[in-house]
């Protein structure tokens, strides 16, 4: 046996230090890797490479240190090429983020390996980068996954420039994005010339946009998705207020992505257009504070045209006794039986699982809920595809 571990073994061990799933529960990944770097000279290179793979910038001090001690350091700056994922974040109560204003300027061309960028609670209206943004963003073309959460822009034009500057996107997530509605942008040209902006875009998530912003985004992105093979769609935009122009935007969007989407995750309403999703294999929907009836849900499911659907999941179902809002849709309603007939027929012949997640407050209710499911959904229970999961609150 050698008196020391071969470097390929220690490198493998260091690379396997897991990400922080529960911050504060144990020493962070950053702390562990920093300690590894101090063990001996042989451990230093791999420890630093792994240390820089994932950089969370959650406060101004962290950003200042990254610029001062890494970006401006001849010995440390080469490690920026190791950055795979970077998070720009600020608390809602903090002043506008310096990182949000300066990051795209100061780090342009420095992050050759950056694949994932998560931007949270950043106000880009203080930056006004409209003219120079395409040039700056072209230095970040390696990004394949972009998440924008609760970000504010000066105009939709800035949003559009950001998206189209990243041609390698395979995952795009948009949540609580806002920009002021300007009259001339309301009439943006939506018929784009045939061009595939994102040839590898497989995942698209759109949540919690104001209706006017959502409609504008849909009108533009429908054309921009030309040639994009979107497989996974998670959104709450299919149930926008059904006014004329908004409904047209939703219909056009579904017409664009429907033929390719295999995984669909939505907020359930009585008017969700499912017939356009002809390749659907997995369907998941959320019912928290949903209004309507099980007859309405059954009617929506009857609109499914895909004969390849294998899995259906209903999330956030509630009990009437604990969420006693008369207009809400509750799991423990006898009209749940409406689903049994629909899901036992066509086009659900390939259905392999029907999963229900129900909120409950008392453990003694568990058997009552399971009995209710078996009584209302006897055919699905008989086929052994019914699965009930209870989440205690």
CSV table of C-alpha atoms in Angstrom, one decimal:
chain,number,residue,atom,x,y,z
A,1,UNK,CA,0.0,0.0,0.0
A,2,UNK,CA,1.3,3.5,-0.8
A,3,UNK,CA,1.8,5.8,2.1
A,4,UNK,CA,-0.8,8.2,0.7
A,5,UNK,CA,-3.9,8.1,-1.5
A,6,UNK,CA,-3.3,8.5,-5.2
A,7,UNK,CA,-4.5,12.0,-6.4
A,8,UNK,CA,-7.1,10.5,-8.7
A,9,UNK,CA,-8.9,9.0,-5.6
A,10,UNK,CA,-8.7,12.1,-3.5
A,11,UNK,CA,-9.9,14.2,-6.5
A,12,UNK,CA,-12.9,11.8,-6.8
A,13,UNK,CA,-13.7,12.1,-3.1
A,14,UNK,CA,-13.5,15.9,-3.1
A,15,UNK,CA,-15.7,16.1,-6.2
A,16,UNK,CA,-18.3,14.1,-4.5
A,17,UNK,CA,-18.9,16.6,-1.6
A,18,UNK,CA,-22.7,17.1,-1.9
A,19,UNK,CA,-24.5,20.4,-2.5
A,20,UNK,CA,-26.3,22.0,0.5
A,21,UNK,CA,-29.8,20.6,0.7
A,22,UNK,CA,-30.5,22.0,4.2
A,23,UNK,CA,-28.4,25.1,4.8
A,24,UNK,CA,-27.4,25.5,8.4
A,25,UNK,CA,-28.1,21.8,9.2
A,26,UNK,CA,-24.4,20.9,8.8
A,27,UNK,CA,-21.2,22.5,7.7
A,28,UNK,CA,-21.7,23.9,4.2
A,29,UNK,CA,-20.2,22.5,1.0
A,30,UNK,CA,-18.2,25.7,0.7
A,31,UNK,CA,-16.8,25.3,4.2
A,32,UNK,CA,-16.0,21.6,3.6
A,33,UNK,CA,-14.2,22.3,0.4
A,34,UNK,CA,-12.3,25.2,2.0
A,35,UNK,CA,-11.1,22.8,4.7
A,36,UNK,CA,-10.0,20.3,2.0
A,37,UNK,CA,-7.9,22.9,0.4
A,38,UNK,CA,-5.9,23.3,3.6
A,39,UNK,CA,-5.1,19.7,4.1
A,40,UNK,CA,-2.1,19.5,1.8
A,41,UNK,CA,-0.8,21.0,-1.5
A,42,UNK,CA,-2.0,17.9,-3.5
A,43,UNK,CA,-5.6,18.6,-2.4
A,44,UNK,CA,-5.6,22.3,-3.3
A,45,UNK,CA,-6.3,22.3,-7.1
A,46,UNK,CA,-9.3,20.0,-7.0
A,47,UNK,CA,-10.7,21.7,-3.9
A,48,UNK,CA,-10.6,25.1,-5.6
A,49,UNK,CA,-12.1,23.8,-8.8
A,50,UNK,CA,-15.0,22.3,-6.9
A,51,UNK,CA,-15.3,25.4,-4.7
A,52,UNK,CA,-15.8,27.6,-7.7
A,53,UNK,CA,-18.3,25.3,-9.5
A,54,UNK,CA,-21.3,26.7,-7.6
A,55,UNK,CA,-21.2,30.4,-6.4
A,56,UNK,CA,-24.1,31.9,-4.5
A,57,UNK,CA,-24.0,35.7,-4.3
A,58,UNK,CA,-26.6,36.5,-1.7
A,59,UNK,CA,-25.2,39.8,-0.3
A,60,UNK,CA,-23.1,42.8,-1.4
A,61,UNK,CA,-20.2,41.7,0.7
A,62,UNK,CA,-19.9,38.4,-1.1
A,63,UNK,CA,-19.9,40.1,-4.5
A,64,UNK,CA,-17.3,42.6,-3.4
A,65,UNK,CA,-15.0,39.8,-2.2
A,66,UNK,CA,-15.5,37.9,-5.5
A,67,UNK,CA,-14.5,40.9,-7.5
A,68,UNK,CA,-11.6,42.0,-5.2
A,69,UNK,CA,-10.0,38.6,-4.3
A,70,UNK,CA,-10.8,36.6,-7.4
A,71,UNK,CA,-11.7,38.7,-10.5
A,72,UNK,CA,-8.8,41.1,-9.9
A,73,UNK,CA,-6.3,38.4,-8.8
A,74,UNK,CA,-3.9,37.0,-11.3
A,75,UNK,CA,-3.6,33.7,-9.3
A,76,UNK,CA,-7.3,33.2,-8.5
A,77,UNK,CA,-9.0,34.6,-11.6
A,78,UNK,CA,-8.3,31.5,-13.7
A,79,UNK,CA,-10.6,29.5,-11.4
A,80,UNK,CA,-13.5,31.6,-12.7
A,81,UNK,CA,-13.5,29.2,-15.7
A,82,UNK,CA,-14.6,26.5,-13.3
A,83,UNK,CA,-17.9,28.2,-12.4
A,84,UNK,CA,-20.8,26.0,-13.5
A,85,UNK,CA,-23.6,27.7,-11.6
A,86,UNK,CA,-24.0,31.2,-10.2
A,87,UNK,CA,-26.8,32.6,-8.1
A,88,UNK,CA,-27.5,36.4,-8.0
A,89,UNK,CA,-29.8,37.1,-5.0
A,90,UNK,CA,-30.9,39.9,-2.7
A,91,UNK,CA,-33.5,40.0,0.0
A,92,UNK,CA,-36.7,41.9,-0.9
A,93,UNK,CA,-36.0,44.5,1.8
A,94,UNK,CA,-32.4,45.2,0.6
A,95,UNK,CA,-31.6,48.2,-1.6
A,96,UNK,CA,-31.0,47.6,-5.3
A,97,UNK,CA,-28.2,45.0,-5.8
A,98,UNK,CA,-24.7,46.1,-6.9
A,99,UNK,CA,-24.4,42.6,-8.4
A,100,UNK,CA,-27.5,43.1,-10.5
A,101,UNK,CA,-26.1,46.4,-11.8
A,102,UNK,CA,-22.5,45.4,-12.4
A,103,UNK,CA,-22.3,41.6,-12.9
A,104,UNK,CA,-22.9,41.5,-16.6
A,105,UNK,CA,-20.3,44.3,-17.1
A,106,UNK,CA,-17.5,43.1,-14.8
A,107,UNK,CA,-17.7,39.4,-15.5
A,108,UNK,CA,-18.2,39.6,-19.3
A,109,UNK,CA,-15.9,37.0,-20.9
A,110,UNK,CA,-14.7,35.7,-17.5
A,111,UNK,CA,-17.0,32.7,-17.0
A,112,UNK,CA,-16.2,30.4,-19.8
A,113,UNK,CA,-17.8,27.4,-18.2
A,114,UNK,CA,-21.0,29.0,-16.8
A,115,UNK,CA,-24.0,26.8,-17.6
A,116,UNK,CA,-26.6,27.8,-15.0
A,117,UNK,CA,-27.6,31.3,-13.9
A,118,UNK,CA,-30.2,31.9,-11.3
A,119,UNK,CA,-31.3,35.5,-10.7
A,120,UNK,CA,-33.6,36.3,-7.8
A,121,UNK,CA,-35.1,39.6,-6.5
A,122,UNK,CA,-33.0,41.7,-8.8
A,123,UNK,CA,-34.2,45.1,-10.1
A,124,UNK,CA,-32.7,45.7,-13.5
A,125,UNK,CA,-34.5,49.1,-13.9
A,126,UNK,CA,-31.5,50.8,-12.2
A,127,UNK,CA,-29.2,49.6,-14.9
A,128,UNK,CA,-30.8,50.7,-18.2
A,129,UNK,CA,-28.5,48.5,-20.3
A,130,UNK,CA,-30.7,48.6,-23.4
A,131,UNK,CA,-28.1,49.6,-26.0
A,132,UNK,CA,-25.2,47.6,-24.7
A,133,UNK,CA,-27.0,44.6,-23.3
A,134,UNK,CA,-26.8,42.4,-26.5
A,135,UNK,CA,-23.0,43.0,-26.6
A,136,UNK,CA,-22.6,42.2,-22.9
A,137,UNK,CA,-24.8,39.1,-23.0
A,138,UNK,CA,-23.0,37.7,-26.0
A,139,UNK,CA,-20.2,37.0,-23.5
A,140,UNK,CA,-22.4,34.6,-21.6
A,141,UNK,CA,-23.5,32.4,-24.5
A,142,UNK,CA,-22.5,29.2,-22.7
A,143,UNK,CA,-25.5,29.5,-20.3
A,144,UNK,CA,-27.9,26.5,-20.8
A,145,UNK,CA,-30.2,27.1,-17.8
A,146,UNK,CA,-31.7,30.5,-16.9
A,147,UNK,CA,-34.0,31.2,-13.9
A,148,UNK,CA,-35.5,34.6,-13.3
A,149,UNK,CA,-37.4,35.0,-10.1
A,150,UNK,CA,-39.1,38.2,-9.0
A,151,UNK,CA,-37.0,40.4,-11.3
A,152,UNK,CA,-38.0,43.8,-12.6
A,153,UNK,CA,-37.1,45.2,-16.0
A,154,UNK,CA,-37.4,48.7,-17.6
A,155,UNK,CA,-39.2,47.3,-20.6
A,156,UNK,CA,-40.1,44.1,-22.4
A,157,UNK,CA,-37.5,44.9,-25.0
A,158,UNK,CA,-34.8,44.3,-22.3
A,159,UNK,CA,-36.4,41.0,-21.4
A,160,UNK,CA,-36.4,40.0,-25.1
A,161,UNK,CA,-32.8,41.0,-25.5
A,162,UNK,CA,-31.8,38.9,-22.5
A,163,UNK,CA,-33.6,35.8,-23.8
A,164,UNK,CA,-32.4,36.0,-27.5
A,165,UNK,CA,-28.8,36.5,-26.5
A,166,UNK,CA,-28.6,33.0,-25.0
A,167,UNK,CA,-28.9,30.6,-27.9
A,168,UNK,CA,-27.8,27.4,-26.0
A,169,UNK,CA,-30.7,27.5,-23.5
A,170,UNK,CA,-32.1,24.1,-22.7
A,171,UNK,CA,-34.1,25.3,-19.6
A,172,UNK,CA,-35.8,28.6,-19.1
A,173,UNK,CA,-37.7,29.4,-15.9
A,174,UNK,CA,-39.7,32.7,-15.4
A,175,UNK,CA,-41.5,33.5,-12.2
A,176,UNK,CA,-42.9,36.9,-11.0
A,177,UNK,CA,-41.3,38.8,-13.8
A,178,UNK,CA,-42.5,42.4,-14.3
A,179,UNK,CA,-42.0,45.4,-16.6
A,180,UNK,CA,-44.1,48.5,-17.2
A,181,UNK,CA,-46.6,48.2,-20.1
A,182,UNK,CA,-45.6,50.8,-22.7
A,183,UNK,CA,-48.1,51.5,-25.5
A,184,UNK,CA,-45.7,51.0,-28.4
A,185,UNK,CA,-44.7,47.6,-27.0
A,186,UNK,CA,-48.3,46.5,-26.8
A,187,UNK,CA,-48.2,46.2,-30.6
A,188,UNK,CA,-44.8,44.4,-30.9
A,189,UNK,CA,-44.5,42.5,-34.1
A,190,UNK,CA,-45.2,38.9,-33.2
A,191,UNK,CA,-44.7,37.3,-36.6
A,192,UNK,CA,-41.0,36.7,-36.4
A,193,UNK,CA,-39.0,35.5,-39.4
A,194,UNK,CA,-38.4,31.7,-39.4
A,195,UNK,CA,-35.5,31.3,-37.0
A,196,UNK,CA,-34.7,28.9,-34.1
A,197,UNK,CA,-33.6,31.0,-31.2
A,198,UNK,CA,-33.1,28.1,-28.9
A,199,UNK,CA,-32.6,24.8,-30.8
A,200,UNK,CA,-32.1,22.8,-27.5
A,201,UNK,CA,-34.8,24.4,-25.3
A,202,UNK,CA,-36.5,21.4,-23.6
A,203,UNK,CA,-37.8,22.9,-20.4
A,204,UNK,CA,-40.0,26.0,-20.1
A,205,UNK,CA,-41.5,27.2,-16.8
A,206,UNK,CA,-43.7,30.3,-16.6
A,207,UNK,CA,-45.4,31.3,-13.3
A,208,UNK,CA,-47.0,34.3,-11.6
A,209,UNK,CA,-46.9,36.9,-14.3
A,210,UNK,CA,-49.4,39.8,-14.3
A,211,UNK,CA,-52.0,39.0,-17.1
A,212,UNK,CA,-50.9,41.8,-19.4
A,213,UNK,CA,-47.2,40.9,-19.1
A,214,UNK,CA,-48.1,37.2,-19.6
A,215,UNK,CA,-50.1,37.9,-22.7
A,216,UNK,CA,-47.3,40.1,-24.2
A,217,UNK,CA,-44.7,37.4,-23.4
A,218,UNK,CA,-46.9,34.7,-25.0
A,219,UNK,CA,-47.4,36.7,-28.2
A,220,UNK,CA,-43.7,37.1,-28.6
A,221,UNK,CA,-42.4,33.8,-27.3
A,222,UNK,CA,-44.8,31.8,-29.6
A,223,UNK,CA,-42.9,33.1,-32.6
A,224,UNK,CA,-39.5,32.8,-30.8
A,225,UNK,CA,-40.1,29.1,-30.0
A,226,UNK,CA,-40.0,28.3,-33.8
A,227,UNK,CA,-38.1,25.0,-33.9
A,228,UNK,CA,-37.6,24.6,-30.2
A,229,UNK,CA,-38.5,21.1,-29.1
A,230,UNK,CA,-40.1,21.9,-25.7
A,231,UNK,CA,-40.7,18.7,-23.8
A,232,UNK,CA,-41.5,19.9,-20.3
A,233,UNK,CA,-43.9,22.8,-19.7
A,234,UNK,CA,-44.8,24.1,-16.2
A,235,UNK,CA,-47.0,27.1,-16.1
A,236,UNK,CA,-50.1,28.9,-14.9
A,237,UNK,CA,-50.7,30.9,-18.1
A,238,UNK,CA,-53.2,28.6,-19.7
A,239,UNK,CA,-55.9,29.9,-17.4
A,240,UNK,CA,-55.5,33.6,-18.2
A,241,UNK,CA,-58.7,35.7,-18.3
A,242,UNK,CA,-60.3,34.5,-21.5
A,243,UNK,CA,-60.7,37.9,-23.3
A,244,UNK,CA,-60.4,37.9,-27.1
A,245,UNK,CA,-56.7,38.9,-27.6
A,246,UNK,CA,-55.5,37.1,-24.5
A,247,UNK,CA,-57.3,33.9,-25.5
A,248,UNK,CA,-55.8,34.2,-29.0
A,249,UNK,CA,-52.3,34.4,-27.4
A,250,UNK,CA,-52.9,31.3,-25.3
A,251,UNK,CA,-54.3,29.3,-28.2
A,252,UNK,CA,-51.3,30.3,-30.5
A,253,UNK,CA,-48.9,29.3,-27.7
A,254,UNK,CA,-50.5,25.9,-27.2
A,255,UNK,CA,-50.5,25.4,-30.9
A,256,UNK,CA,-46.8,26.0,-31.0
A,257,UNK,CA,-45.7,23.8,-28.0
A,258,UNK,CA,-48.5,21.3,-27.9
A,259,UNK,CA,-47.1,18.9,-30.5
A,260,UNK,CA,-43.9,18.4,-28.6
A,261,UNK,CA,-44.7,18.6,-24.9
A,262,UNK,CA,-44.6,15.3,-23.0
A,263,UNK,CA,-44.6,16.6,-19.4
A,264,UNK,CA,-47.2,19.2,-18.5
A,265,UNK,CA,-47.6,20.8,-15.0
A,266,UNK,CA,-50.3,23.4,-14.6
A,267,UNK,CA,-52.8,25.0,-12.2
A,268,UNK,CA,-56.1,23.4,-12.8
A,269,UNK,CA,-59.2,25.4,-13.9
A,270,UNK,CA,-62.3,24.5,-15.8
A,271,UNK,CA,-61.1,26.0,-19.0
A,272,UNK,CA,-57.6,24.6,-19.5
A,273,UNK,CA,-57.1,23.7,-23.1
A,274,UNK,CA,-55.6,20.2,-23.0
A,275,UNK,CA,-56.6,19.0,-26.5
A,276,UNK,CA,-53.6,20.7,-28.1
A,277,UNK,CA,-51.1,18.6,-26.2
A,278,UNK,CA,-51.1,15.6,-28.5
A,279,UNK,CA,-47.9,14.0,-27.2
A,280,UNK,CA,-48.6,14.2,-23.5
A,281,UNK,CA,-47.2,11.4,-21.3
A,282,UNK,CA,-47.1,12.9,-17.8
A,283,UNK,CA,-49.7,15.4,-16.6
A,284,UNK,CA,-49.6,17.1,-13.2
A,285,UNK,CA,-51.8,19.8,-11.9
A,286,UNK,CA,-52.3,21.9,-8.7
A,287,UNK,CA,-55.6,22.4,-6.9
A,288,UNK,CA,-54.6,24.7,-4.0
A,289,UNK,CA,-57.4,27.3,-3.7
A,290,UNK,CA,-58.9,26.0,-6.9
A,291,UNK,CA,-62.5,26.8,-7.5
A,292,UNK,CA,-65.0,24.7,-9.5
A,293,UNK,CA,-66.2,21.1,-9.4
A,294,UNK,CA,-65.1,17.6,-10.0
A,295,UNK,CA,-67.6,17.6,-12.9
A,296,UNK,CA,-65.6,20.5,-14.4
A,297,UNK,CA,-62.3,18.6,-13.9
A,298,UNK,CA,-63.7,15.5,-15.5
A,299,UNK,CA,-64.8,17.7,-18.5
A,300,UNK,CA,-61.3,19.1,-18.8
A,301,UNK,CA,-59.8,15.6,-18.8
A,302,UNK,CA,-62.3,14.6,-21.5
A,303,UNK,CA,-60.5,17.1,-23.6
A,304,UNK,CA,-57.2,15.2,-23.5
A,305,UNK,CA,-56.4,14.0,-27.0
A,306,UNK,CA,-53.1,12.2,-26.3
A,307,UNK,CA,-53.3,8.4,-26.3
A,308,UNK,CA,-49.8,8.2,-24.8
A,309,UNK,CA,-50.5,9.5,-21.3
A,310,UNK,CA,-49.1,7.3,-18.6
A,311,UNK,CA,-49.1,9.3,-15.4
A,312,UNK,CA,-51.5,11.8,-13.9
A,313,UNK,CA,-50.8,13.6,-10.6
A,314,UNK,CA,-53.2,15.9,-8.6
A,315,UNK,CA,-51.3,18.1,-6.1
A,316,UNK,CA,-52.5,20.2,-3.1
A,317,UNK,CA,-55.9,18.7,-2.7
A,318,UNK,CA,-57.7,19.8,0.5
A,319,UNK,CA,-60.4,18.5,3.0
A,320,UNK,CA,-63.6,20.4,3.3
A,321,UNK,CA,-63.5,20.3,7.2
A,322,UNK,CA,-60.1,22.1,7.3
A,323,UNK,CA,-60.5,24.4,4.3
A,324,UNK,CA,-64.2,25.2,4.6
A,325,UNK,CA,-64.4,27.7,1.7
A,326,UNK,CA,-67.6,26.8,-0.1
A,327,UNK,CA,-66.3,27.7,-3.6
A,328,UNK,CA,-63.1,25.6,-3.3
A,329,UNK,CA,-62.7,22.2,-4.8
A,330,UNK,CA,-62.2,19.6,-2.1
A,331,UNK,CA,-61.0,16.0,-2.2
A,332,UNK,CA,-63.6,14.6,0.1
A,333,UNK,CA,-66.5,15.5,-2.1
A,334,UNK,CA,-68.6,12.6,-3.4
A,335,UNK,CA,-68.5,14.0,-7.0
A,336,UNK,CA,-64.9,12.8,-7.1
A,337,UNK,CA,-66.4,9.7,-8.6
A,338,UNK,CA,-66.8,11.6,-11.9
A,339,UNK,CA,-63.1,11.0,-12.5
A,340,UNK,CA,-63.4,7.2,-12.3
A,341,UNK,CA,-65.5,6.8,-15.5
A,342,UNK,CA,-63.4,9.3,-17.5
A,343,UNK,CA,-60.0,7.9,-16.5
A,344,UNK,CA,-61.1,4.3,-17.0
A,345,UNK,CA,-61.8,4.9,-20.7
A,346,UNK,CA,-60.1,6.3,-23.8
A,347,UNK,CA,-57.7,8.0,-24.3
A,348,UNK,CA,-56.3,6.7,-21.0
A,349,UNK,CA,-55.8,3.1,-21.9
A,350,UNK,CA,-52.0,3.4,-21.2
A,351,UNK,CA,-52.5,5.1,-17.8
A,352,UNK,CA,-50.1,3.5,-15.3
A,353,UNK,CA,-50.6,5.7,-12.3
A,354,UNK,CA,-53.0,8.2,-10.9
A,355,UNK,CA,-51.4,10.0,-7.9
A,356,UNK,CA,-53.3,12.2,-5.4
A,357,UNK,CA,-51.6,14.4,-2.8
A,358,UNK,CA,-54.0,15.5,-0.1
A,359,UNK,CA,-53.5,17.9,2.8
A,360,UNK,CA,-54.9,16.7,6.1
A,361,UNK,CA,-54.6,18.0,9.7
A,362,UNK,CA,-55.5,14.9,11.8
A,363,UNK,CA,-53.9,11.5,11.6
A,364,UNK,CA,-57.2,9.9,12.5
A,365,UNK,CA,-58.6,11.1,9.1
A,366,UNK,CA,-56.2,8.9,7.1
A,367,UNK,CA,-58.3,5.8,6.9
A,368,UNK,CA,-61.4,7.9,6.1
A,369,UNK,CA,-59.6,9.6,3.2
A,370,UNK,CA,-58.3,6.2,1.8
A,371,UNK,CA,-61.8,4.7,2.1
A,372,UNK,CA,-63.3,7.7,0.3
A,373,UNK,CA,-60.7,7.3,-2.5
A,374,UNK,CA,-61.5,3.6,-3.0
A,375,UNK,CA,-65.3,4.2,-2.9
A,376,UNK,CA,-65.2,7.1,-5.4
A,377,UNK,CA,-62.6,5.6,-7.7
A,378,UNK,CA,-63.3,1.9,-7.7
A,379,UNK,CA,-62.2,1.1,-11.2
A,380,UNK,CA,-58.8,2.9,-10.8
A,381,UNK,CA,-58.4,1.1,-7.5
A,382,UNK,CA,-59.2,-2.2,-9.2
A,383,UNK,CA,-56.6,-1.6,-11.9
A,384,UNK,CA,-54.0,-0.9,-9.1
A,385,UNK,CA,-53.0,2.5,-10.5
A,386,UNK,CA,-54.5,4.6,-7.7
A,387,UNK,CA,-52.0,6.1,-5.3
A,388,UNK,CA,-53.0,8.4,-2.4
A,389,UNK,CA,-50.4,10.4,-0.5
A,390,UNK,CA,-51.4,12.3,2.6
A,391,UNK,CA,-49.4,15.4,3.7
A,392,UNK,CA,-50.0,16.5,7.3
A,393,UNK,CA,-50.4,20.2,8.1
